[in-house]
mmCIF file of C-alpha atoms in Angstrom:
data_model
loop_
_atom_site.group_PDB
_atom_site.id
_atom_site.type_symbol
_atom_site.label_atom_id
_atom_site.label_comp_id
_atom_site.label_asym_id
_atom_site.label_seq_id
_atom_site.Cartn_x
_atom_site.Cartn_y
_atom_site.Cartn_z
ATOM 1 C CA MET V 1467 -8.870 47.823 31.667
ATOM 2 C CA PHE V 1468 -7.728 44.933 29.514
ATOM 3 C CA GLY V 1469 -5.349 46.930 27.329
ATOM 4 C CA GLN V 1470 -4.681 46.514 23.657
ATOM 5 C CA PHE V 1471 -4.675 43.036 22.179
ATOM 6 C CA TRP V 1472 -0.927 42.972 21.538
ATOM 7 C CA GLN V 1473 -0.250 43.895 25.168
ATOM 8 C CA VAL V 1474 -2.551 41.188 26.478
ATOM 9 C CA SER V 1475 -1.102 38.705 23.989
ATOM 10 C CA GLU V 1476 2.465 39.395 25.149
ATOM 11 C CA LEU V 1477 1.401 39.045 28.782
ATOM 12 C CA ILE V 1478 -0.296 35.693 28.142
ATOM 13 C CA GLU V 1479 2.704 34.431 26.165
ATOM 14 C CA GLY V 1480 5.054 35.368 29.007
ATOM 15 C CA LEU V 1481 2.863 33.605 31.554
ATOM 16 C CA ARG V 1482 2.598 30.560 29.300
ATOM 17 C CA LYS V 1483 6.375 30.258 29.005
ATOM 18 C CA SER V 1484 6.846 30.681 32.741
ATOM 19 C CA CYS V 1485 4.322 27.906 33.328
ATOM 20 C CA LEU V 1486 5.766 25.490 30.761
ATOM 21 C CA THR V 1487 9.363 26.086 31.840
ATOM 22 C CA ASN V 1488 8.777 25.026 35.420
ATOM 23 C CA PRO V 1489 12.298 24.221 36.696
ATOM 24 C CA SER V 1490 11.243 20.906 38.221
ATOM 25 C CA PRO V 1491 8.200 19.518 36.438
ATOM 26 C CA THR V 1492 7.255 15.954 37.181
ATOM 27 C CA THR V 1493 6.768 13.385 34.457
ATOM 28 C CA ASN V 1494 3.048 13.307 35.180
ATOM 29 C CA ASP V 1495 2.877 17.083 34.769
ATOM 30 C CA ASN V 1496 4.524 16.864 31.359
ATOM 31 C CA LEU V 1497 2.001 14.270 30.177
ATOM 32 C CA ASP V 1498 -0.928 16.243 31.560
ATOM 33 C CA GLN V 1499 0.322 19.348 29.748
ATOM 34 C CA LEU V 1500 0.394 17.360 26.506
ATOM 35 C CA ILE V 1501 -3.178 16.184 27.066
ATOM 36 C CA TYR V 1502 -4.365 19.723 27.820
ATOM 37 C CA ASN V 1503 -2.638 20.962 24.676
ATOM 38 C CA ASP V 1504 -4.310 18.193 22.657
ATOM 39 C CA MET V 1505 -7.708 19.276 24.016
ATOM 40 C CA LEU V 1506 -7.173 22.901 23.018
ATOM 41 C CA GLN V 1507 -8.496 22.672 19.454
ATOM 42 C CA GLY V 1508 -11.681 20.894 20.532
ATOM 43 C CA VAL V 1509 -12.239 23.328 23.411
ATOM 44 C CA CYS V 1510 -11.953 26.347 21.101
ATOM 45 C CA LYS V 1511 -14.360 24.759 18.615
ATOM 46 C CA LEU V 1512 -16.826 24.040 21.424
ATOM 47 C CA PHE V 1513 -16.469 27.587 22.750
ATOM 48 C CA GLN V 1514 -17.216 28.994 19.308
ATOM 49 C CA GLU V 1515 -20.310 26.788 18.910
ATOM 50 C CA CYS V 1516 -21.648 27.862 22.317
ATOM 51 C CA MET V 1517 -21.160 31.518 21.418
ATOM 52 C CA GLU V 1518 -22.909 31.149 18.050
ATOM 53 C CA THR V 1519 -25.874 29.282 19.542
ATOM 54 C CA GLY V 1520 -26.252 31.796 22.363
ATOM 55 C CA LYS V 1521 -25.614 29.347 25.213
ATOM 56 C CA PHE V 1522 -23.243 31.784 26.899
ATOM 57 C CA GLY V 1523 -25.522 34.776 26.472
ATOM 58 C CA TYR V 1524 -23.681 38.072 26.513
ATOM 59 C CA CYS V 1525 -20.086 37.472 27.583
ATOM 60 C CA PRO V 1526 -17.928 40.624 27.514
ATOM 61 C CA ALA V 1527 -14.182 40.830 28.057
ATOM 62 C CA GLY V 1528 -13.367 39.618 31.539
ATOM 63 C CA SER V 1529 -15.909 36.794 31.511
ATOM 64 C CA MET V 1530 -14.658 33.424 32.736
ATOM 65 C CA PHE V 1531 -15.811 29.858 32.203
ATOM 66 C CA LEU V 1532 -14.940 26.503 33.708
ATOM 67 C CA LEU V 1533 -14.888 23.164 31.859
ATOM 68 C CA ARG V 1534 -14.929 19.902 33.783
ATOM 69 C CA ASN V 1535 -14.038 16.431 32.445
ATOM 70 C CA GLN V 1536 -13.022 13.380 34.514
ATOM 71 C CA ASP V 1537 -10.261 14.747 36.783
ATOM 72 C CA ARG V 1538 -9.408 17.686 34.492
ATOM 73 C CA ILE V 1539 -10.465 21.299 34.900
ATOM 74 C CA LEU V 1540 -9.986 24.020 32.282
ATOM 75 C CA TRP V 1541 -10.308 27.717 33.083
ATOM 76 C CA ILE V 1542 -11.194 29.971 30.127
ATOM 77 C CA SER V 1543 -10.885 33.765 30.264
ATOM 78 C CA ILE V 1544 -12.073 36.200 27.601
ATOM 79 C CA GLU V 1545 -9.200 38.671 27.340
ATOM 80 C CA GLU V 1546 -10.552 40.919 24.588
ATOM 81 C CA GLU V 1547 -13.663 41.197 22.449
ATOM 82 C CA GLY V 1548 -14.576 43.033 19.287
ATOM 83 C CA PHE V 1549 -16.917 42.856 16.326
ATOM 84 C CA CYS V 1550 -17.518 39.124 15.683
ATOM 85 C CA TYR V 1551 -14.379 37.996 17.516
ATOM 86 C CA LYS V 1552 -13.026 37.254 20.963
ATOM 87 C CA HIS V 1553 -9.525 36.477 22.198
ATOM 88 C CA ILE V 1554 -9.408 33.870 24.952
ATOM 89 C CA SER V 1555 -6.774 32.194 27.094
ATOM 90 C CA VAL V 1556 -7.144 28.619 28.319
ATOM 91 C CA LYS V 1557 -5.566 27.347 31.531
ATOM 92 C CA GLY V 1558 -5.396 23.707 32.550
ATOM 93 C CA LEU V 1559 -5.381 23.153 36.294
ATOM 94 C CA GLU V 1560 -3.480 20.378 38.002
ATOM 95 C CA LEU V 1561 -5.259 17.070 38.436
ATOM 96 C CA GLN V 1562 -6.776 15.976 41.733
ATOM 97 C CA GLU V 1563 -3.570 15.304 43.651
ATOM 98 C CA THR V 1564 -4.218 17.296 46.847
ATOM 99 C CA SER V 1565 -7.095 16.873 49.276
ATOM 100 C CA CYS V 1566 -8.165 20.524 48.903
ATOM 101 C CA HIS V 1567 -8.396 20.172 45.142
ATOM 102 C CA THR V 1568 -10.331 16.928 45.494
ATOM 103 C CA VAL V 1569 -12.889 18.479 47.860
ATOM 104 C CA GLU V 1570 -13.723 21.318 45.476
ATOM 105 C CA ALA V 1571 -13.667 19.100 42.387
ATOM 106 C CA ALA V 1572 -16.110 16.706 44.070
ATOM 107 C CA PHE V 1573 -18.283 19.697 44.969
ATOM 108 C CA LEU V 1574 -18.298 20.733 41.303
ATOM 109 C CA ASP V 1575 -19.267 17.241 40.189
ATOM 110 C CA ASP V 1576 -22.127 17.135 42.676
ATOM 111 C CA LYS V 1577 -23.519 20.482 41.537
ATOM 112 C CA PHE V 1578 -23.251 19.564 37.856
ATOM 113 C CA GLU V 1579 -25.100 16.320 38.575
ATOM 114 C CA ARG V 1580 -27.827 18.138 40.486
ATOM 115 C CA TYR V 1581 -28.220 20.726 37.753
ATOM 116 C CA PHE V 1582 -28.431 18.393 34.764
ATOM 117 C CA ASP V 1583 -30.085 15.371 36.387
ATOM 118 C CA ARG V 1584 -32.347 17.107 38.900
ATOM 119 C CA PHE V 1585 -32.678 20.575 37.416
ATOM 120 C CA SER V 1586 -35.194 22.027 39.853
ATOM 121 C CA PHE V 1587 -32.911 21.475 42.868
ATOM 122 C CA TYR V 1588 -30.103 23.749 41.725
ATOM 123 C CA ASN V 1589 -31.435 27.214 42.606
ATOM 124 C CA ARG V 1590 -31.855 26.255 46.266
ATOM 125 C CA TYR V 1591 -28.097 26.088 46.766
ATOM 126 C CA PHE V 1592 -26.919 29.523 47.877
ATOM 127 C CA PRO V 1593 -24.256 30.954 47.617
ATOM 128 C CA THR V 1594 -23.149 28.567 44.830
ATOM 129 C CA LYS V 1595 -25.155 30.472 42.238
ATOM 130 C CA CYS V 1596 -23.130 33.576 43.148
ATOM 131 C CA THR V 1597 -19.915 31.680 42.290
ATOM 132 C CA PHE V 1598 -20.655 29.652 39.171
ATOM 133 C CA LYS V 1599 -23.635 28.686 37.048
ATOM 134 C CA PRO V 1600 -23.757 25.447 35.011
ATOM 135 C CA ILE V 1601 -24.575 26.123 31.367
ATOM 136 C CA SER V 1602 -24.433 22.930 29.329
ATOM 137 C CA ARG V 1603 -22.704 19.631 28.730
ATOM 138 C CA ASN V 1604 -21.054 18.938 25.403
ATOM 139 C CA LYS V 1605 -18.748 16.403 23.807
ATOM 140 C CA ILE V 1606 -15.152 16.958 22.694
ATOM 141 C CA GLU V 1607 -12.678 14.694 20.934
ATOM 142 C CA THR V 1608 -9.858 13.987 23.348
ATOM 143 C CA TYR V 1609 -8.273 11.227 25.422
ATOM 144 C CA SER V 1610 -10.082 9.485 28.237
ATOM 145 C CA ASP V 1611 -7.652 8.704 31.032
ATOM 146 C CA VAL V 1612 -7.907 5.555 33.152
ATOM 147 C CA LYS V 1613 -5.381 4.940 35.928
ATOM 148 C CA ASN V 1614 -4.895 1.546 37.545
ATOM 149 C CA ARG V 1615 -2.719 0.203 40.317
ATOM 150 C CA LEU V 1616 -1.022 -3.003 39.182
ATOM 151 C CA THR V 1617 0.760 -3.947 42.390
ATOM 152 C CA GLY V 1618 -0.359 -7.478 43.176
ATOM 153 C CA VAL V 1619 -0.828 -8.225 39.481
ATOM 154 C CA ILE V 1620 2.566 -7.798 37.835
ATOM 155 C CA ASP V 1621 4.359 -9.328 40.814
ATOM 156 C CA SER V 1622 2.033 -12.345 41.086
ATOM 157 C CA LYS V 1623 3.368 -15.802 40.186
ATOM 158 C CA GLU V 1624 0.500 -16.479 37.775
ATOM 159 C CA PHE V 1625 1.158 -13.311 35.782
ATOM 160 C CA ILE V 1626 4.904 -13.940 35.607
ATOM 161 C CA GLU V 1627 4.287 -17.445 34.252
ATOM 162 C CA ILE V 1628 1.973 -16.025 31.572
ATOM 163 C CA PHE V 1629 4.581 -13.397 30.717
ATOM 164 C CA LYS V 1630 7.376 -15.988 30.447
ATOM 165 C CA SER V 1631 5.213 -18.109 28.178
ATOM 166 C CA ASN V 1632 4.248 -15.216 25.882
ATOM 167 C CA LEU V 1633 7.604 -13.464 25.583
ATOM 168 C CA PRO V 1634 9.315 -15.962 23.203
ATOM 169 C CA LYS V 1635 6.227 -15.875 20.973
ATOM 170 C CA VAL V 1636 6.091 -12.083 20.856
ATOM 171 C CA LEU V 1637 9.832 -11.715 20.280
ATOM 172 C CA THR V 1638 9.741 -14.273 17.459
ATOM 173 C CA TRP V 1639 6.857 -12.381 15.848
ATOM 174 C CA LYS V 1640 8.677 -9.060 16.229
ATOM 175 C CA LEU V 1641 11.954 -10.337 14.805
ATOM 176 C CA ILE V 1642 10.191 -11.754 11.765
ATOM 177 C CA ARG V 1643 8.250 -8.547 11.091
ATOM 178 C CA GLU V 1644 10.913 -5.964 11.802
ATOM 179 C CA ILE V 1645 14.353 -7.457 11.276
ATOM 180 C CA TYR V 1646 14.139 -10.254 8.729
ATOM 181 C CA SER V 1647 13.897 -7.745 5.876
ATOM 182 C CA SER V 1648 17.393 -6.559 6.774
ATOM 183 C CA TYR V 1649 19.985 -8.205 4.492
ATOM 184 C CA SER V 1650 22.630 -8.318 7.208
ATOM 185 C CA PHE V 1651 20.296 -10.108 9.572
ATOM 186 C CA GLU V 1652 19.097 -12.485 6.844
ATOM 187 C CA SER V 1653 22.639 -13.488 6.003
ATOM 188 C CA SER V 1654 23.517 -14.047 9.652
ATOM 189 C CA LEU V 1655 20.474 -16.270 10.077
ATOM 190 C CA SER V 1656 22.124 -18.972 7.985
ATOM 191 C CA HIS V 1657 24.876 -19.415 10.593
ATOM 192 C CA ILE V 1658 22.492 -20.105 13.502
ATOM 193 C CA GLN V 1659 22.540 -23.685 14.713
ATOM 194 C CA TYR V 1660 19.473 -24.227 16.844
ATOM 195 C CA GLU V 1661 19.220 -26.970 19.434
ATOM 196 C CA HIS V 1662 16.146 -29.185 19.616
ATOM 197 C CA LYS V 1663 16.278 -29.380 23.398
ATOM 198 C CA TYR V 1664 14.575 -25.974 23.682
ATOM 199 C CA SER V 1665 10.787 -26.271 23.803
ATOM 200 C CA ILE V 1666 9.245 -24.394 20.880
ATOM 201 C CA ASP V 1667 5.544 -23.785 20.314
ATOM 202 C CA LYS V 1668 5.003 -25.258 16.849
ATOM 203 C CA ASP V 1669 1.378 -24.060 16.772
ATOM 204 C CA TRP V 1670 2.586 -20.480 17.191
ATOM 205 C CA LEU V 1671 5.079 -20.864 14.347
ATOM 206 C CA ASN V 1672 2.354 -22.274 12.098
ATOM 207 C CA CYS V 1673 0.129 -19.337 13.026
ATOM 208 C CA ILE V 1674 2.864 -16.883 12.014
ATOM 209 C CA LYS V 1675 3.540 -18.786 8.824
ATOM 210 C CA ASN V 1676 -0.129 -18.693 7.843
ATOM 211 C CA LYS V 1677 -0.744 -15.026 8.589
ATOM 212 C CA GLU V 1678 2.527 -13.349 7.697
ATOM 213 C CA ASN V 1679 2.113 -13.445 3.919
ATOM 214 C CA ASP V 1680 4.816 -10.861 3.253
ATOM 215 C CA TRP V 1681 7.519 -13.406 3.910
ATOM 216 C CA ILE V 1682 7.781 -17.026 2.845
ATOM 217 C CA PHE V 1683 9.597 -19.058 5.452
ATOM 218 C CA ASN V 1684 10.468 -22.656 5.490
ATOM 219 C CA GLU V 1685 10.170 -24.504 8.768
ATOM 220 C CA ASN V 1686 13.921 -24.444 9.307
ATOM 221 C CA ASN V 1687 14.083 -20.628 9.286
ATOM 222 C CA LEU V 1688 11.103 -20.339 11.610
ATOM 223 C CA LEU V 1689 12.764 -22.679 14.082
ATOM 224 C CA LYS V 1690 15.925 -20.573 13.932
ATOM 225 C CA PHE V 1691 13.940 -17.434 14.755
ATOM 226 C CA ALA V 1692 12.247 -19.203 17.647
ATOM 227 C CA TYR V 1693 15.579 -20.509 18.922
ATOM 228 C CA LEU V 1694 17.150 -17.051 18.635
ATOM 229 C CA SER V 1695 14.294 -15.520 20.640
ATOM 230 C CA LYS V 1696 14.545 -18.192 23.305
ATOM 231 C CA ASN V 1697 18.315 -17.801 23.517
ATOM 232 C CA ILE V 1698 18.078 -14.017 23.923
ATOM 233 C CA ILE V 1699 15.558 -14.388 26.725
ATOM 234 C CA LEU V 1700 17.627 -17.024 28.526
ATOM 235 C CA LYS V 1701 20.665 -14.747 28.394
ATOM 236 C CA GLU V 1702 18.595 -12.016 30.029
ATOM 237 C CA GLY V 1703 17.943 -14.425 32.874
ATOM 238 C CA ASP V 1704 15.781 -17.468 33.378
ATOM 239 C CA PHE V 1705 14.414 -16.022 36.623
ATOM 240 C CA PHE V 1706 11.756 -13.337 36.135
ATOM 241 C CA ASN V 1707 10.253 -11.051 38.753
ATOM 242 C CA ALA V 1708 8.364 -7.764 38.548
ATOM 243 C CA GLN V 1709 11.494 -5.594 38.802
ATOM 244 C CA HIS V 1710 13.258 -7.618 36.095
ATOM 245 C CA ILE V 1711 10.255 -7.274 33.791
ATOM 246 C CA TYR V 1712 10.207 -3.511 34.388
ATOM 247 C CA LYS V 1713 13.933 -3.305 33.623
ATOM 248 C CA LEU V 1714 13.373 -5.024 30.268
ATOM 249 C CA TYR V 1715 10.303 -2.822 29.712
ATOM 250 C CA LYS V 1716 12.561 0.240 29.988
ATOM 251 C CA GLY V 1717 14.919 -1.257 27.406
ATOM 252 C CA ILE V 1718 17.778 -2.188 29.740
ATOM 253 C CA VAL V 1719 19.254 -5.268 28.037
ATOM 254 C CA GLN V 1720 22.688 -6.673 27.196
ATOM 255 C CA GLU V 1721 25.105 -3.998 25.992
ATOM 256 C CA SER V 1722 26.626 -6.400 23.464
ATOM 257 C CA LEU V 1723 23.439 -6.494 21.356
ATOM 258 C CA ASN V 1724 23.113 -4.188 18.359
ATOM 259 C CA GLU V 1725 20.597 -1.332 18.412
ATOM 260 C CA PRO V 1726 17.923 -2.908 16.126
ATOM 261 C CA LEU V 1727 17.890 -6.011 18.300
ATOM 262 C CA LYS V 1728 17.727 -3.957 21.515
ATOM 263 C CA HIS V 1729 14.774 -2.041 20.106
ATOM 264 C CA ALA V 1730 13.039 -5.269 19.065
ATOM 265 C CA ILE V 1731 13.460 -6.715 22.568
ATOM 266 C CA LYS V 1732 12.157 -3.545 24.236
ATOM 267 C CA VAL V 1733 9.075 -3.370 22.003
ATOM 268 C CA SER V 1734 8.455 -7.106 22.389
ATOM 269 C CA VAL V 1735 8.550 -6.876 26.182
ATOM 270 C CA ARG V 1736 6.090 -3.968 26.107
ATOM 271 C CA TYR V 1737 3.701 -5.754 23.762
ATOM 272 C CA CYS V 1738 4.046 -8.911 25.823
ATOM 273 C CA LEU V 1739 3.257 -7.082 29.066
ATOM 274 C CA ARG V 1740 0.089 -5.604 27.596
ATOM 275 C CA ALA V 1741 -1.006 -8.934 26.095
ATOM 276 C CA SER V 1742 -0.240 -10.772 29.340
ATOM 277 C CA LEU V 1743 -2.322 -8.285 31.340
ATOM 278 C CA ASN V 1744 -5.257 -8.929 29.012
ATOM 279 C CA HIS V 1745 -4.714 -12.676 29.421
ATOM 280 C CA PHE V 1746 -4.499 -12.428 33.221
ATOM 281 C CA LEU V 1747 -7.244 -9.851 33.913
ATOM 282 C CA ILE V 1748 -9.768 -10.451 31.124
ATOM 283 C CA CYS V 1749 -9.535 -13.870 29.484
ATOM 284 C CA PRO V 1750 -6.932 -16.257 28.013
ATOM 285 C CA GLU V 1751 -6.033 -15.793 24.352
ATOM 286 C CA THR V 1752 -5.451 -18.380 21.660
ATOM 287 C CA ASN V 1753 -2.433 -18.054 19.372
ATOM 288 C CA GLU V 1754 -4.611 -16.492 16.662
ATOM 289 C CA GLU V 1755 -6.086 -13.978 19.118
ATOM 290 C CA LEU V 1756 -2.621 -13.154 20.458
ATOM 291 C CA GLN V 1757 -1.325 -12.423 16.975
ATOM 292 C CA ASP V 1758 -4.366 -10.256 16.194
ATOM 293 C CA SER V 1759 -3.662 -8.345 19.422
ATOM 294 C CA LEU V 1760 -0.023 -7.856 18.440
ATOM 295 C CA ILE V 1761 -0.997 -6.529 15.011
ATOM 296 C CA ASP V 1762 -3.475 -4.132 16.641
ATOM 297 C CA MET V 1763 -0.871 -2.930 19.147
ATOM 298 C CA ASN V 1764 1.659 -2.428 16.364
ATOM 299 C CA GLU V 1765 -0.756 -0.281 14.328
ATOM 300 C CA ASN V 1766 -2.980 1.511 16.848
ATOM 301 C CA TRP V 1767 -1.114 1.647 20.157
ATOM 302 C CA PHE V 1768 1.804 3.385 21.798
ATOM 303 C CA ILE V 1769 3.082 1.333 24.719
ATOM 304 C CA GLY V 1770 5.881 2.784 26.793
ATOM 305 C CA LEU V 1771 6.853 5.126 29.617
ATOM 306 C CA GLU V 1772 5.689 8.624 30.486
ATOM 307 C CA ASN V 1773 9.150 10.060 29.797
ATOM 308 C CA ASP V 1774 9.554 8.466 26.342
ATOM 309 C CA LYS V 1775 10.385 11.048 23.692
ATOM 310 C CA GLU V 1776 8.097 9.297 21.208
ATOM 311 C CA LEU V 1777 5.082 10.032 23.411
ATOM 312 C CA ILE V 1778 4.936 13.684 22.314
ATOM 313 C CA GLU V 1779 4.925 12.678 18.662
ATOM 314 C CA MET V 1780 2.259 10.027 19.224
ATOM 315 C CA ILE V 1781 -0.095 12.445 20.979
ATOM 316 C CA GLU V 1782 0.425 14.987 18.195
ATOM 317 C CA LYS V 1783 -0.463 12.262 15.684
ATOM 318 C CA ARG V 1784 -3.517 11.463 17.817
ATOM 319 C CA ILE V 1785 -2.828 7.766 18.021
ATOM 320 C CA GLU V 1786 -5.891 5.872 19.188
ATOM 321 C CA ASN V 1787 -4.536 4.154 22.323
ATOM 322 C CA ILE V 1788 -1.703 4.827 24.754
ATOM 323 C CA PHE V 1789 -0.592 2.490 27.548
ATOM 324 C CA LEU V 1790 1.999 3.710 30.050
ATOM 325 C CA LEU V 1791 3.607 1.838 32.935
ATOM 326 C CA GLN V 1792 5.180 3.523 35.934
ATOM 327 C CA TYR V 1793 7.052 2.132 38.926
ATOM 328 C CA THR V 1794 7.521 4.175 42.099
ATOM 329 C CA GLU V 1795 10.649 3.075 43.921
ATOM 330 C CA GLU V 1796 9.732 4.679 47.266
ATOM 331 C CA THR V 1797 6.396 2.881 47.610
ATOM 332 C CA LYS V 1798 7.283 -0.185 45.476
ATOM 333 C CA THR V 1799 4.090 0.237 43.460
ATOM 334 C CA PHE V 1800 3.290 -0.329 39.789
ATOM 335 C CA CYS V 1801 0.696 1.909 38.136
ATOM 336 C CA SER V 1802 -0.608 2.161 34.596
ATOM 337 C CA ARG V 1803 -2.328 4.866 32.560
ATOM 338 C CA ASN V 1804 -4.516 3.879 29.652
ATOM 339 C CA LEU V 1805 -5.397 6.763 27.315
ATOM 340 C CA THR V 1806 -8.063 6.087 24.701
ATOM 341 C CA ARG V 1807 -8.985 8.630 22.048
ATOM 342 C CA ARG V 1808 -12.711 9.284 22.012
ATOM 343 C CA GLU V 1809 -14.865 11.617 19.945
ATOM 344 C CA ASP V 1810 -17.617 11.823 22.567
ATOM 345 C CA GLU V 1811 -15.780 12.677 25.779
ATOM 346 C CA GLU V 1812 -18.278 14.592 27.915
ATOM 347 C CA PHE V 1813 -17.476 18.059 29.266
ATOM 348 C CA PHE V 1814 -19.532 20.144 31.688
ATOM 349 C CA ILE V 1815 -19.438 23.916 31.199
ATOM 350 C CA ALA V 1816 -20.126 26.564 33.833
ATOM 351 C CA ALA V 1817 -19.984 30.358 33.791
ATOM 352 C CA LEU V 1818 -17.950 31.779 36.664
ATOM 353 C CA GLU V 1819 -19.015 34.864 38.567
ATOM 354 C CA GLU V 1820 -16.446 37.459 37.555
ATOM 355 C CA GLU V 1821 -16.589 39.492 40.770
ATOM 356 C CA SER V 1822 -16.176 36.420 42.971
ATOM 357 C CA VAL V 1823 -13.021 35.421 41.088
ATOM 358 C CA LYS V 1824 -11.504 38.906 40.948
ATOM 359 C CA SER V 1825 -12.146 39.579 44.625
ATOM 360 C CA GLN V 1826 -10.179 36.472 45.541
ATOM 361 C CA TRP V 1827 -7.382 37.305 43.134
ATOM 362 C CA ALA V 1828 -7.206 40.812 44.609
ATOM 363 C CA ASN V 1829 -6.605 39.301 48.047
ATOM 364 C CA LEU V 1830 -4.055 36.669 47.119
ATOM 365 C CA SER V 1831 -1.538 37.931 49.676
ATOM 366 C CA LEU V 1832 -4.146 37.531 52.419
ATOM 367 C CA GLU V 1833 -5.065 34.089 51.099
ATOM 368 C CA LEU V 1834 -1.472 32.876 50.930
ATOM 369 C CA PHE V 1835 -0.508 34.214 54.363
ATOM 370 C CA TYR V 1836 -3.544 33.351 56.476
ATOM 371 C CA MET V 1837 -5.695 30.752 54.703
ATOM 372 C CA THR V 1838 -3.184 28.029 53.864
ATOM 373 C CA ASN V 1839 -2.848 24.540 55.322
ATOM 374 C CA ASP V 1840 -0.602 23.978 58.316
ATOM 375 C CA ASP V 1841 0.727 20.678 56.999
ATOM 376 C CA ASP V 1842 3.359 19.987 54.349
ATOM 377 C CA GLU V 1843 0.848 19.717 51.516
ATOM 378 C CA ARG V 1844 2.723 22.261 49.440
ATOM 379 C CA TYR V 1845 1.381 25.042 51.701
ATOM 380 C CA SER V 1846 -1.805 24.976 49.619
ATOM 381 C CA ILE V 1847 -4.931 27.048 50.054
ATOM 382 C CA GLN V 1848 -7.633 25.717 52.368
ATOM 383 C CA ALA V 1849 -10.607 24.416 50.418
ATOM 384 C CA GLU V 1850 -13.798 26.465 50.478
ATOM 385 C CA PRO V 1851 -16.205 24.808 48.032
ATOM 386 C CA SER V 1852 -18.873 27.515 48.114
ATOM 387 C CA ILE V 1853 -16.488 30.003 46.465
ATOM 388 C CA LEU V 1854 -14.060 27.499 44.862
ATOM 389 C CA ARG V 1855 -11.193 29.133 46.737
ATOM 390 C CA ASN V 1856 -8.519 26.538 46.008
ATOM 391 C CA LEU V 1857 -9.288 26.293 42.286
ATOM 392 C CA THR V 1858 -9.590 30.061 41.914
ATOM 393 C CA VAL V 1859 -6.218 30.737 43.544
ATOM 394 C CA GLN V 1860 -4.633 28.006 41.451
ATOM 395 C CA ALA V 1861 -6.023 29.589 38.254
ATOM 396 C CA ALA V 1862 -4.455 32.979 39.020
ATOM 397 C CA ASN V 1863 -1.528 34.120 36.911
ATOM 398 C CA PRO V 1864 1.927 32.925 38.040
ATOM 399 C CA PRO V 1865 3.820 33.328 40.295
ATOM 400 C CA LEU V 1866 0.985 33.396 42.856
ATOM 401 C CA GLY V 1867 -1.158 31.043 40.811
ATOM 402 C CA TYR V 1868 0.108 27.700 39.574
ATOM 403 C CA PRO V 1869 -1.888 26.464 36.564
ATOM 404 C CA LEU V 1870 -0.395 23.380 34.978
ATOM 405 C CA PHE V 1871 -0.962 24.604 31.420
ATOM 406 C CA ILE V 1872 -1.448 28.051 29.832
ATOM 407 C CA SER V 1873 -2.287 28.282 26.152
ATOM 408 C CA GLN V 1874 -1.297 30.921 23.675
ATOM 409 C CA MET V 1875 -3.949 33.515 22.885
ATOM 410 C CA GLN V 1876 -6.750 31.799 20.939
ATOM 411 C CA ASN V 1877 -8.849 33.680 18.384
ATOM 412 C CA ILE V 1878 -12.567 32.855 18.340
ATOM 413 C CA TYR V 1879 -14.686 34.233 15.505
ATOM 414 C CA SER V 1880 -18.473 34.185 15.426
ATOM 415 C CA ILE V 1881 -21.240 35.749 13.370
#
């Protein structure tokens, strides 16, 4: 029924490529695929541990399992089994963007809560037990994902004033750390004639001088750096608003600047935005606390956009914290995503009823023709929580199904 391993493997690989080469993926989809791919190693390790401890019981080829974490859902299928091994495929479903998906995901969360927190209640819920059965909850190392709407924050007058105050400090700090070691920049520093009429935070310069032990600066050089930072910012415009800040955040600055300086400005604006949000939403920071925050961001954070090429590399390196800012032109809204790497991210595991899933997959034509929404919501399947209709159809193989992520065949070995 399942064919030889090499046949199944080729089929899965073809489906995976068709999923990952979606002709019009959104930026969010690309990021979610990266997160699912990052989770893969931990999911396989967890699956192996559950098999070895007997939590799954007997699970032959064709068995299916569902993993739930925050707004993510993974669908695991056992494609082939043999002596002390199993070959599985892992699918990551789209996040809770549609109402149908949200209804069934909320239903899952409710049943998991009832099962693990009020165990005796679960068996009264028929026909849920003929669709899926909760097994356990475990912890996996992956990213927690927190999304926030920042409209009303970034465009507030108070925040913009904090940002304008912090930006010269952050840019001065960045120039000293990143560019002063360059001989060409050091030689050009001697030609800068700063003007005393610009207000310069002397306490901040003293803080840098005390903590940055790698370089020995006299006060004259520090003032030149501060003046240079202030001059760059004034050339970008003395008037700041949310759209202007976002433009600088994307790295859109004067074309006449050289590339190292453009990069320093872009990174400084991103660090400054994050520090200013902490100042505005949590508590004000002293100069010493601000510098400690900048050092932490420089070493343990990636701050950028969802379409930055460096994001893939940072997730592969498993950097501890990721902060992403997004602006939607149509709705004029700012949103952020804060990903934090955690070793104890909780996952709920359930065994799916094989016949319930296969019966729905066998009737996909009927589902797609007669059980879809009448509105423009991507012509999606009507939610039916008792049989997880929407999630099950989504987890089918493309082109009728539309999982966001399909892994390569994973080999699981157990004694």
